[in-house]
């Protein structure tokens, strides 16, 4: 494993706890529940808990894939680098491009509800005003843009505050839901089975939506160049983060099934958590859960900005996108050109969203489109891990299961959900999802023709990489100082 310093991003800023917080915030538990519960219920009905469970199992395979790949290639581009060095540079670029497009679309899909919820705290009637919600949401977005521009230290401090309050509110309401008397529907263990799905296509549709719930934990990999002992920390934090949000997602989805009728869920839409809060704690509960969702939304805007800007930074550094994107601010050690580019693109999309229709309809199409792109780049990363570790898979049962079978299961599941759901999505969702992905072919071919070294990669092989990193092996590397960065592997 080759390591270099002086690439610009500030190394060793984040510790293990900080990175776990970023993983949880990246999946945005309150926001994901608010934005997606009604969409999931509309797709699979009472089988929401099952969709989340059966998506979590292969998702953990993808988490294992990211953890293992992060051990042998520390790179802010994450899957963009790993897939390019194991499968093919074209697939690697499209993997990174899928993250860039999905994250940029999310800037609007996340900021619009943030604007609507802010307005609802002032006057519930204002929340349905899409142009006004877009304007307020854009204000939140710009605020997070400035926080991310200010550096990783400022980012994690803001994240600790927002996510801490959000998690406290959610845990209190989980306990309150357990103690709540009365229900709209009696709890049934069949909600965790397969019988409520409408065939394979219905299951795939639910899985794609469930993937959106979990999406975001991989921000730990995009922050790897700024994390202490990131070869271990990034994967561990992602695993803990997915475990925490899985428990929250299941608890709240079951609570919604039990306490709210189908009609109330469908009419509530993205306001479903506020309705649940009013049911549990009339008069106050709705406002508190709106606050939790607002904090979660703003927090995940921050982590998503980190993902997209670090990915663009890696692309600019590799000359697979304009080299200016790899420029780092002298004082804040952040990729300020990439941040400005994403900010400009997102603000243009806010203008389009303001005239596009209701917040709910925009959200439904955006969630499905983002789900397609998530399934694509997660699936490729799972395959990349198996290829990178192929020389070690038969050395032990542990390596075979955790390094081969489980990541491959995760990859197969994600790519199957991608293909199977194509016939179920709206034209708008397909245009955003597939159209955005195909648009990446243009810069890919342009910079391939320009001769970027990314398209002539050093193959990523775990046996060689781990042997080179073994301090007790025959080729012992030079002794490193305690404060020396292991921040990049490029």
Short mmCIF file of C-alpha atoms in Angstrom, two decimals:
data_model
loop_
_atom_site.label_atom_id
_atom_site.label_comp_id
_atom_site.label_asym_id
_atom_site.label_seq_id
_atom_site.Cartn_x
_atom_site.Cartn_y
_atom_site.Cartn_z
CA UNK A 1 0.00 0.00 0.00
CA UNK A 2 1.50 3.28 -1.07
CA UNK A 3 1.00 6.26 1.17
CA UNK A 4 1.70 9.90 0.45
CA UNK A 5 1.25 13.13 2.32
CA UNK A 6 0.65 16.67 1.21
CA UNK A 7 -2.35 15.92 -0.99
CA UNK A 8 -4.20 18.78 0.62
CA UNK A 9 -6.91 17.26 2.81
CA UNK A 10 -6.07 17.57 6.49
CA UNK A 11 -5.15 14.14 7.92
CA UNK A 12 -6.00 12.69 11.35
CA UNK A 13 -8.84 15.10 12.10
CA UNK A 14 -11.55 12.55 12.94
CA UNK A 15 -11.42 9.83 15.61
CA UNK A 16 -13.46 6.66 15.99
CA UNK A 17 -16.40 8.24 17.82
CA UNK A 18 -16.51 11.16 15.39
CA UNK A 19 -16.61 8.75 12.46
CA UNK A 20 -19.41 6.67 14.00
CA UNK A 21 -21.44 9.87 14.43
CA UNK A 22 -20.83 10.71 10.78
CA UNK A 23 -21.98 7.22 9.72
CA UNK A 24 -25.24 7.52 11.67
CA UNK A 25 -25.80 11.08 10.48
CA UNK A 26 -25.09 10.00 6.91
CA UNK A 27 -28.00 7.54 7.01
CA UNK A 28 -30.15 10.30 8.56
CA UNK A 29 -32.54 8.18 10.66
CA UNK A 30 -35.24 10.81 11.29
CA UNK A 31 -35.11 12.23 7.77
CA UNK A 32 -35.15 8.78 6.13
CA UNK A 33 -38.17 7.77 8.19
CA UNK A 34 -40.05 10.97 7.43
CA UNK A 35 -39.21 11.10 3.73
CA UNK A 36 -39.58 7.42 2.94
CA UNK A 37 -42.04 5.70 5.29
CA UNK A 38 -45.13 6.67 3.29
CA UNK A 39 -43.32 5.83 0.02
CA UNK A 40 -42.34 2.40 1.41
CA UNK A 41 -45.87 1.79 2.71
CA UNK A 42 -47.30 2.68 -0.69
CA UNK A 43 -44.95 0.15 -2.34
CA UNK A 44 -45.19 -2.82 0.06
CA UNK A 45 -47.90 -1.99 2.59
CA UNK A 46 -47.38 -3.60 5.98
CA UNK A 47 -44.23 -5.38 4.77
CA UNK A 48 -42.07 -2.32 5.47
CA UNK A 49 -40.27 -4.04 8.39
CA UNK A 50 -39.53 -7.03 6.13
CA UNK A 51 -38.15 -4.82 3.34
CA UNK A 52 -35.84 -3.08 5.81
CA UNK A 53 -34.72 -6.41 7.30
CA UNK A 54 -34.03 -8.18 4.02
CA UNK A 55 -32.25 -5.15 2.64
CA UNK A 56 -30.12 -4.84 5.79
CA UNK A 57 -28.64 -8.33 5.36
CA UNK A 58 -27.08 -7.70 1.91
CA UNK A 59 -26.35 -4.10 2.91
CA UNK A 60 -24.08 -5.44 5.65
CA UNK A 61 -22.28 -7.35 2.91
CA UNK A 62 -21.61 -4.04 1.17
CA UNK A 63 -20.42 -2.54 4.48
CA UNK A 64 -17.98 -5.45 4.82
CA UNK A 65 -16.84 -4.86 1.23
CA UNK A 66 -16.16 -1.18 1.95
CA UNK A 67 -14.32 -2.03 5.18
CA UNK A 68 -12.04 -4.53 3.45
CA UNK A 69 -11.36 -2.31 0.45
CA UNK A 70 -10.63 0.62 2.77
CA UNK A 71 -7.89 -1.43 4.44
CA UNK A 72 -5.89 -1.64 1.22
CA UNK A 73 -6.72 1.64 -0.54
CA UNK A 74 -7.37 4.80 1.50
CA UNK A 75 -8.89 7.21 -0.99
CA UNK A 76 -11.43 10.04 -0.72
CA UNK A 77 -13.03 8.70 -3.90
CA UNK A 78 -13.75 5.30 -2.24
CA UNK A 79 -15.68 3.15 -4.75
CA UNK A 80 -14.50 5.34 -7.61
CA UNK A 81 -10.92 4.24 -6.88
CA UNK A 82 -11.64 0.64 -5.80
CA UNK A 83 -13.87 -0.33 -8.71
CA UNK A 84 -11.51 1.35 -11.18
CA UNK A 85 -8.50 -0.58 -9.86
CA UNK A 86 -10.21 -3.99 -9.68
CA UNK A 87 -12.90 -4.21 -12.37
CA UNK A 88 -12.34 -1.51 -14.99
CA UNK A 89 -11.62 2.25 -14.92
CA UNK A 90 -14.80 2.95 -16.91
CA UNK A 91 -16.89 1.17 -14.27
CA UNK A 92 -14.93 2.95 -11.55
CA UNK A 93 -15.65 6.35 -13.04
CA UNK A 94 -19.35 5.56 -13.45
CA UNK A 95 -19.43 4.33 -9.85
CA UNK A 96 -18.08 7.66 -8.65
CA UNK A 97 -20.34 9.53 -11.05
CA UNK A 98 -23.41 7.70 -9.68
CA UNK A 99 -22.53 8.94 -6.19
CA UNK A 100 -22.02 12.49 -7.48
CA UNK A 101 -25.37 12.55 -9.31
CA UNK A 102 -27.34 10.91 -6.48
CA UNK A 103 -25.83 13.24 -3.89
CA UNK A 104 -26.50 16.33 -6.02
CA UNK A 105 -30.13 15.28 -6.55
CA UNK A 106 -30.35 14.74 -2.80
CA UNK A 107 -29.35 18.35 -2.21
CA UNK A 108 -32.84 19.24 -3.44
CA UNK A 109 -34.62 16.13 -2.13
CA UNK A 110 -33.23 16.86 1.33
CA UNK A 111 -33.44 20.62 1.39
CA UNK A 112 -37.08 20.91 0.26
CA UNK A 113 -38.41 18.96 3.28
CA UNK A 114 -36.08 20.98 5.53
CA UNK A 115 -37.68 24.15 4.21
CA UNK A 116 -41.21 22.74 4.54
CA UNK A 117 -40.58 21.59 8.11
CA UNK A 118 -39.11 24.93 9.12
CA UNK A 119 -42.23 26.66 7.78
CA UNK A 120 -44.53 24.16 9.51
CA UNK A 121 -42.99 25.07 12.87
CA UNK A 122 -44.06 28.67 12.17
CA UNK A 123 -47.35 28.10 10.35
CA UNK A 124 -48.50 24.64 9.11
CA UNK A 125 -50.29 26.23 6.14
CA UNK A 126 -47.01 27.58 4.77
CA UNK A 127 -45.46 24.11 4.47
CA UNK A 128 -47.39 23.38 1.24
CA UNK A 129 -45.95 26.42 -0.51
CA UNK A 130 -43.30 24.75 -2.70
CA UNK A 131 -41.48 27.93 -3.88
CA UNK A 132 -41.25 29.22 -0.30
CA UNK A 133 -40.12 25.79 0.96
CA UNK A 134 -37.47 25.73 -1.78
CA UNK A 135 -36.21 29.17 -0.73
CA UNK A 136 -35.97 28.26 2.96
CA UNK A 137 -34.43 24.89 2.08
CA UNK A 138 -31.84 26.67 -0.06
CA UNK A 139 -30.98 28.78 2.97
CA UNK A 140 -30.30 25.63 5.04
CA UNK A 141 -28.27 24.21 2.17
CA UNK A 142 -26.07 27.30 1.89
CA UNK A 143 -25.50 27.24 5.65
CA UNK A 144 -24.28 23.62 5.49
CA UNK A 145 -22.19 24.47 2.43
CA UNK A 146 -20.33 27.07 4.51
CA UNK A 147 -19.87 24.61 7.40
CA UNK A 148 -18.37 21.98 5.07
CA UNK A 149 -16.16 24.65 3.51
CA UNK A 150 -14.87 25.52 6.99
CA UNK A 151 -13.13 22.15 7.39
CA UNK A 152 -13.57 18.72 8.93
CA UNK A 153 -13.20 19.91 12.54
CA UNK A 154 -16.05 22.42 12.22
CA UNK A 155 -18.11 19.84 10.35
CA UNK A 156 -17.86 17.19 13.05
CA UNK A 157 -18.61 19.67 15.86
CA UNK A 158 -21.79 20.77 14.11
CA UNK A 159 -22.64 17.13 13.49
CA UNK A 160 -22.22 16.13 17.14
CA UNK A 161 -24.68 18.81 18.22
CA UNK A 162 -27.35 18.13 15.59
CA UNK A 163 -27.19 14.34 15.67
CA UNK A 164 -27.00 14.22 19.47
CA UNK A 165 -30.29 16.09 19.89
CA UNK A 166 -31.91 14.10 17.06
CA UNK A 167 -30.96 10.72 18.55
CA UNK A 168 -32.18 11.73 22.02
CA UNK A 169 -35.62 12.67 20.64
CA UNK A 170 -35.89 9.46 18.60
CA UNK A 171 -34.97 7.17 21.51
CA UNK A 172 -37.50 8.92 23.76
CA UNK A 173 -40.24 8.37 21.17
CA UNK A 174 -39.32 4.72 20.66
CA UNK A 175 -39.84 4.16 24.39
CA UNK A 176 -43.06 6.20 24.34
CA UNK A 177 -44.40 4.15 21.40
CA UNK A 178 -43.79 0.92 23.34
CA UNK A 179 -45.74 2.28 26.32
CA UNK A 180 -48.54 3.81 24.21
CA UNK A 181 -52.00 2.31 24.66
CA UNK A 182 -54.33 1.70 21.76
CA UNK A 183 -53.56 0.84 18.15
CA UNK A 184 -54.93 1.09 14.62
CA UNK A 185 -53.61 -2.33 13.58
CA UNK A 186 -52.58 -5.24 15.80
CA UNK A 187 -48.91 -6.16 15.60
CA UNK A 188 -48.25 -9.23 13.46
CA UNK A 189 -44.97 -11.12 13.01
CA UNK A 190 -45.93 -11.66 9.36
CA UNK A 191 -44.75 -8.09 8.75
CA UNK A 192 -41.23 -9.55 8.80
CA UNK A 193 -42.08 -12.29 6.28
CA UNK A 194 -42.55 -12.41 2.51
CA UNK A 195 -46.30 -12.83 2.26
CA UNK A 196 -47.16 -9.12 1.99
CA UNK A 197 -44.98 -8.53 -1.09
CA UNK A 198 -46.61 -8.40 -4.51
CA UNK A 199 -44.24 -10.83 -6.25
CA UNK A 200 -40.53 -10.37 -7.05
CA UNK A 201 -41.05 -6.95 -8.66
CA UNK A 202 -42.84 -5.68 -5.56
CA UNK A 203 -40.06 -7.03 -3.35
CA UNK A 204 -37.42 -5.38 -5.54
CA UNK A 205 -39.28 -2.08 -5.41
CA UNK A 206 -39.40 -2.26 -1.61
CA UNK A 207 -35.70 -3.20 -1.45
CA UNK A 208 -34.73 -0.22 -3.60
CA UNK A 209 -36.62 2.14 -1.30
CA UNK A 210 -35.09 0.43 1.75
CA UNK A 211 -31.63 0.99 0.24
CA UNK A 212 -32.35 4.72 0.31
CA UNK A 213 -33.02 4.45 4.07
CA UNK A 214 -29.54 3.09 4.73
CA UNK A 215 -27.66 5.15 2.15
CA UNK A 216 -25.08 7.55 3.54
CA UNK A 217 -23.06 5.40 5.97
CA UNK A 218 -20.30 5.22 3.31
CA UNK A 219 -19.39 8.85 4.06
CA UNK A 220 -16.84 7.27 6.45
CA UNK A 221 -14.90 6.01 3.41
CA UNK A 222 -14.99 9.41 1.69
CA UNK A 223 -13.56 10.89 4.90
CA UNK A 224 -10.84 8.24 5.15
CA UNK A 225 -8.03 10.61 4.18
CA UNK A 226 -9.01 12.82 7.13
CA UNK A 227 -9.50 10.02 9.70
CA UNK A 228 -7.01 8.62 12.22
CA UNK A 229 -6.19 4.95 11.61
CA UNK A 230 -8.74 5.00 8.82
CA UNK A 231 -7.84 1.53 7.55
CA UNK A 232 -9.61 0.21 10.62
CA UNK A 233 -11.81 3.11 11.74
CA UNK A 234 -13.83 3.77 8.57
CA UNK A 235 -15.12 0.19 8.27
CA UNK A 236 -15.83 -0.20 12.00
CA UNK A 237 -17.75 3.09 12.12
CA UNK A 238 -19.83 2.12 9.10
CA UNK A 239 -20.74 -1.23 10.67
CA UNK A 240 -21.78 0.36 13.99
CA UNK A 241 -23.67 3.13 12.18
CA UNK A 242 -25.72 0.71 10.05
CA UNK A 243 -26.53 -1.36 13.14
CA UNK A 244 -27.82 1.69 15.03
CA UNK A 245 -30.00 3.02 12.22
CA UNK A 246 -31.35 -0.47 11.44
CA UNK A 247 -32.78 -0.73 14.97
CA UNK A 248 -34.30 2.76 14.75
CA UNK A 249 -35.79 2.12 11.30
CA UNK A 250 -37.42 -1.12 12.39
CA UNK A 251 -38.77 0.34 15.65
CA UNK A 252 -40.39 3.36 13.98
CA UNK A 253 -41.73 1.42 10.98
CA UNK A 254 -43.44 -1.06 13.31
CA UNK A 255 -44.78 1.85 15.39
CA UNK A 256 -46.24 3.49 12.27
CA UNK A 257 -47.89 0.20 11.22
CA UNK A 258 -49.41 -0.29 14.67
CA UNK A 259 -50.46 3.24 15.59
CA UNK A 260 -51.54 4.75 12.25
CA UNK A 261 -54.14 3.52 9.78
CA UNK A 262 -53.30 3.07 6.10
CA UNK A 263 -55.30 6.18 5.23
CA UNK A 264 -53.44 8.34 7.74
CA UNK A 265 -50.06 7.09 6.52
CA UNK A 266 -50.85 7.81 2.88
CA UNK A 267 -52.36 11.24 3.57
CA UNK A 268 -49.49 12.22 5.86
CA UNK A 269 -46.82 11.61 3.21
CA UNK A 270 -43.51 13.15 4.26
CA UNK A 271 -45.23 14.45 7.42
CA UNK A 272 -45.79 10.94 8.77
CA UNK A 273 -43.45 11.31 11.75
CA UNK A 274 -45.27 14.47 12.88
CA UNK A 275 -48.57 12.57 12.72
CA UNK A 276 -47.01 9.70 14.69
CA UNK A 277 -45.71 12.17 17.27
CA UNK A 278 -49.17 13.70 17.71
CA UNK A 279 -50.61 10.21 18.19
CA UNK A 280 -48.06 9.35 20.88
CA UNK A 281 -47.90 12.75 22.61
CA UNK A 282 -50.75 15.07 21.53
CA UNK A 283 -49.89 18.75 21.31
CA UNK A 284 -46.12 18.41 21.72
CA UNK A 285 -45.03 15.15 20.08
CA UNK A 286 -45.56 16.32 16.52
CA UNK A 287 -43.45 19.44 17.01
CA UNK A 288 -40.63 17.48 18.67
CA UNK A 289 -40.44 14.92 15.88
CA UNK A 290 -40.54 17.70 13.28
CA UNK A 291 -37.54 19.20 15.09
CA UNK A 292 -35.78 15.80 15.01
CA UNK A 293 -36.45 15.46 11.28
CA UNK A 294 -35.26 19.01 10.64
CA UNK A 295 -32.00 18.38 12.53
CA UNK A 296 -31.55 15.05 10.75
CA UNK A 297 -32.15 16.63 7.35
CA UNK A 298 -29.66 19.42 7.92
CA UNK A 299 -27.14 16.93 9.35
CA UNK A 300 -27.40 14.61 6.35
CA UNK A 301 -27.10 17.55 3.95
CA UNK A 302 -23.73 18.09 5.55
CA UNK A 303 -22.57 14.47 5.20
CA UNK A 304 -23.87 14.24 1.63
CA UNK A 305 -21.97 17.40 0.74
CA UNK A 306 -18.85 15.76 2.15
CA UNK A 307 -19.40 12.66 0.02
CA UNK A 308 -19.95 14.47 -3.25
CA UNK A 309 -17.20 17.04 -2.78
CA UNK A 310 -14.60 14.45 -1.69
CA UNK A 311 -15.52 12.30 -4.69
CA UNK A 312 -15.14 15.26 -7.03
CA UNK A 313 -11.87 16.14 -5.31
CA UNK A 314 -10.53 12.65 -6.05
CA UNK A 315 -11.69 12.92 -9.66
CA UNK A 316 -10.05 16.32 -10.09
CA UNK A 317 -6.85 15.02 -8.51
CA UNK A 318 -6.85 12.10 -10.98
CA UNK A 319 -7.66 14.40 -13.93
CA UNK A 320 -10.81 12.46 -14.78
CA UNK A 321 -12.72 15.70 -14.23
CA UNK A 322 -11.44 19.29 -14.42
CA UNK A 323 -8.23 19.50 -12.39
CA UNK A 324 -9.53 22.57 -10.53
CA UNK A 325 -11.88 20.28 -8.58
CA UNK A 326 -8.79 18.87 -6.86
CA UNK A 327 -7.82 22.31 -5.53
CA UNK A 328 -7.71 22.59 -1.74
CA UNK A 329 -8.20 25.79 0.27
CA UNK A 330 -4.90 26.82 1.90
CA UNK A 331 -6.46 27.66 5.26
CA UNK A 332 -9.35 25.21 5.66
CA UNK A 333 -7.87 22.20 3.82
CA UNK A 334 -11.15 21.60 2.02
CA UNK A 335 -11.80 21.12 -1.73
CA UNK A 336 -13.34 24.54 -2.13
CA UNK A 337 -13.72 24.46 -5.92
CA UNK A 338 -15.66 21.18 -5.72
CA UNK A 339 -17.81 22.64 -2.93
CA UNK A 340 -18.55 25.75 -4.99
CA UNK A 341 -19.39 23.66 -8.08
CA UNK A 342 -21.83 21.46 -6.17
CA UNK A 343 -23.37 24.52 -4.53
CA UNK A 344 -23.94 26.22 -7.88
CA UNK A 345 -25.47 23.10 -9.48
CA UNK A 346 -27.76 22.49 -6.51
CA UNK A 347 -29.00 26.08 -6.41
CA UNK A 348 -29.94 25.85 -10.09
CA UNK A 349 -31.89 22.68 -9.30
CA UNK A 350 -33.70 24.50 -6.48
CA UNK A 351 -35.06 26.92 -9.05
CA UNK A 352 -36.34 24.04 -11.18
CA UNK A 353 -37.85 22.27 -8.15
CA UNK A 354 -39.71 25.40 -7.08
CA UNK A 355 -41.74 25.23 -10.31
CA UNK A 356 -41.94 21.44 -10.61
CA UNK A 357 -44.85 20.60 -8.32
CA UNK A 358 -45.48 19.55 -4.73
CA UNK A 359 -42.74 18.61 -2.28
CA UNK A 360 -44.23 15.12 -1.97
CA UNK A 361 -44.16 14.34 -5.70
CA UNK A 362 -40.58 15.62 -6.06
CA UNK A 363 -39.56 13.51 -3.08
CA UNK A 364 -41.10 10.29 -4.45
CA UNK A 365 -39.32 10.55 -7.80
CA UNK A 366 -36.03 11.63 -6.21
CA UNK A 367 -36.02 8.72 -3.72
CA UNK A 368 -36.56 6.16 -6.49
CA UNK A 369 -33.95 7.75 -8.78
CA UNK A 370 -31.37 7.92 -6.01
CA UNK A 371 -32.18 4.30 -5.10
CA UNK A 372 -31.24 3.18 -8.62
CA UNK A 373 -27.87 4.90 -8.45
CA UNK A 374 -27.17 3.60 -4.94
CA UNK A 375 -27.86 0.03 -6.04
CA UNK A 376 -25.52 0.49 -9.01
CA UNK A 377 -22.45 1.75 -7.17
CA UNK A 378 -22.93 -0.39 -4.06
CA UNK A 379 -23.25 -3.48 -6.27
CA UNK A 380 -20.00 -2.69 -8.09
CA UNK A 381 -18.16 -2.12 -4.80
CA UNK A 382 -19.28 -5.53 -3.53
CA UNK A 383 -17.87 -7.24 -6.63
CA UNK A 384 -14.66 -5.17 -6.37
CA UNK A 385 -14.04 -6.45 -2.83
CA UNK A 386 -14.34 -10.07 -3.95
CA UNK A 387 -11.95 -9.48 -6.86
CA UNK A 388 -9.41 -7.59 -4.73
CA UNK A 389 -9.37 -10.35 -2.07
CA UNK A 390 -9.67 -13.33 -4.43
CA UNK A 391 -6.23 -14.61 -3.45
CA UNK A 392 -7.24 -14.84 0.23
CA UNK A 393 -10.81 -16.15 0.05
CA UNK A 394 -9.90 -19.84 0.46
CA UNK A 395 -7.37 -19.33 3.25
CA UNK A 396 -10.02 -19.53 6.01
CA UNK A 397 -13.75 -19.91 6.53
CA UNK A 398 -13.85 -16.35 7.91
CA UNK A 399 -12.25 -14.90 4.80
CA UNK A 400 -14.56 -16.90 2.56
CA UNK A 401 -17.73 -15.81 4.35
CA UNK A 402 -16.90 -12.21 5.27
CA UNK A 403 -14.68 -11.42 2.32
CA UNK A 404 -16.35 -13.39 -0.43
CA UNK A 405 -19.81 -14.84 0.10
CA UNK A 406 -21.42 -11.95 2.01
CA UNK A 407 -20.10 -9.07 -0.14
CA UNK A 408 -21.02 -11.06 -3.26
CA UNK A 409 -24.53 -11.62 -1.87
CA UNK A 410 -24.80 -7.88 -1.23
CA UNK A 411 -23.63 -7.05 -4.74
CA UNK A 412 -25.98 -9.56 -6.38
CA UNK A 413 -28.92 -8.26 -4.34
CA UNK A 414 -28.22 -4.62 -5.22
CA UNK A 415 -27.81 -5.27 -8.94
CA UNK A 416 -30.89 -7.53 -8.99
CA UNK A 417 -32.96 -4.80 -7.31
CA UNK A 418 -31.60 -2.31 -9.86
CA UNK A 419 -32.71 -4.40 -12.85
CA UNK A 420 -35.96 -5.74 -11.38
CA UNK A 421 -37.29 -2.33 -10.35
CA UNK A 422 -36.82 -0.66 -13.75
CA UNK A 423 -40.31 -1.63 -14.86
CA UNK A 424 -41.90 -0.32 -11.64
CA UNK A 425 -40.56 3.25 -11.64
CA UNK A 426 -42.12 6.38 -13.06
CA UNK A 427 -40.78 8.01 -16.21
CA UNK A 428 -39.45 10.94 -14.18
CA UNK A 429 -37.60 8.66 -11.74
CA UNK A 430 -36.09 6.66 -14.60
CA UNK A 431 -35.06 9.84 -16.42
CA UNK A 432 -33.27 11.16 -13.35
CA UNK A 433 -31.79 7.81 -12.33
CA UNK A 434 -30.67 6.32 -15.64
CA UNK A 435 -30.31 9.65 -17.48
CA UNK A 436 -28.06 11.03 -14.77
CA UNK A 437 -25.94 7.88 -14.86
CA UNK A 438 -25.60 7.86 -18.65
CA UNK A 439 -24.60 11.54 -18.65
CA UNK A 440 -21.36 10.43 -16.99
CA UNK A 441 -20.27 8.72 -20.19
CA UNK A 442 -19.44 12.12 -21.73
CA UNK A 443 -16.77 13.31 -19.21
CA UNK A 444 -15.52 9.73 -18.93
CA UNK A 445 -14.73 9.51 -22.64
CA UNK A 446 -13.37 13.07 -22.81
CA UNK A 447 -10.82 12.56 -20.05
CA UNK A 448 -9.99 9.04 -21.20
CA UNK A 449 -9.04 10.51 -24.56
CA UNK A 450 -6.93 13.15 -22.77
CA UNK A 451 -4.87 10.34 -21.26
CA UNK A 452 -5.64 10.51 -17.53
CA UNK A 453 -3.42 8.07 -15.62
CA UNK A 454 -6.56 6.83 -13.81
CA UNK A 455 -7.34 4.81 -16.94
CA UNK A 456 -4.00 2.94 -16.57
CA UNK A 457 -4.42 1.81 -12.96
CA UNK A 458 -2.15 -0.21 -10.70
CA UNK A 459 -4.25 -3.26 -9.99
CA UNK A 460 -5.62 -3.50 -6.46
CA UNK A 461 -4.64 -6.84 -4.93
CA UNK A 462 -5.13 -7.52 -1.22
CA UNK A 463 -2.38 -10.14 -0.92
CA UNK A 464 0.31 -7.78 -2.19
CA UNK A 465 -1.12 -4.73 -0.40
CA UNK A 466 -1.35 -6.39 3.02
CA UNK A 467 2.08 -8.00 2.64
CA UNK A 468 3.58 -4.59 1.89
CA UNK A 469 1.90 -3.11 4.98
CA UNK A 470 2.95 -5.90 7.39
CA UNK A 471 5.62 -4.42 9.68
CA UNK A 472 6.79 -7.93 10.60
CA UNK A 473 7.09 -9.17 7.03
CA UNK A 474 10.34 -9.60 5.11
CA UNK A 475 9.93 -6.20 3.44
CA UNK A 476 9.60 -4.10 6.56
CA UNK A 477 8.64 -0.50 5.70
CA UNK A 478 10.47 2.43 7.24
CA UNK A 479 9.40 3.38 10.76
CA UNK A 480 6.70 6.06 10.81
CA UNK A 481 6.46 8.82 13.33
CA UNK A 482 3.36 8.76 15.54
CA UNK A 483 2.00 11.95 13.98
CA UNK A 484 2.80 11.01 10.37
CA UNK A 485 -0.26 10.78 8.16
CA UNK A 486 -1.44 7.62 6.47
CA UNK A 487 -4.00 9.81 4.79
CA UNK A 488 -3.83 8.91 1.12
CA UNK A 489 -3.20 5.95 -1.10
CA UNK A 490 -3.15 7.23 -4.65
#
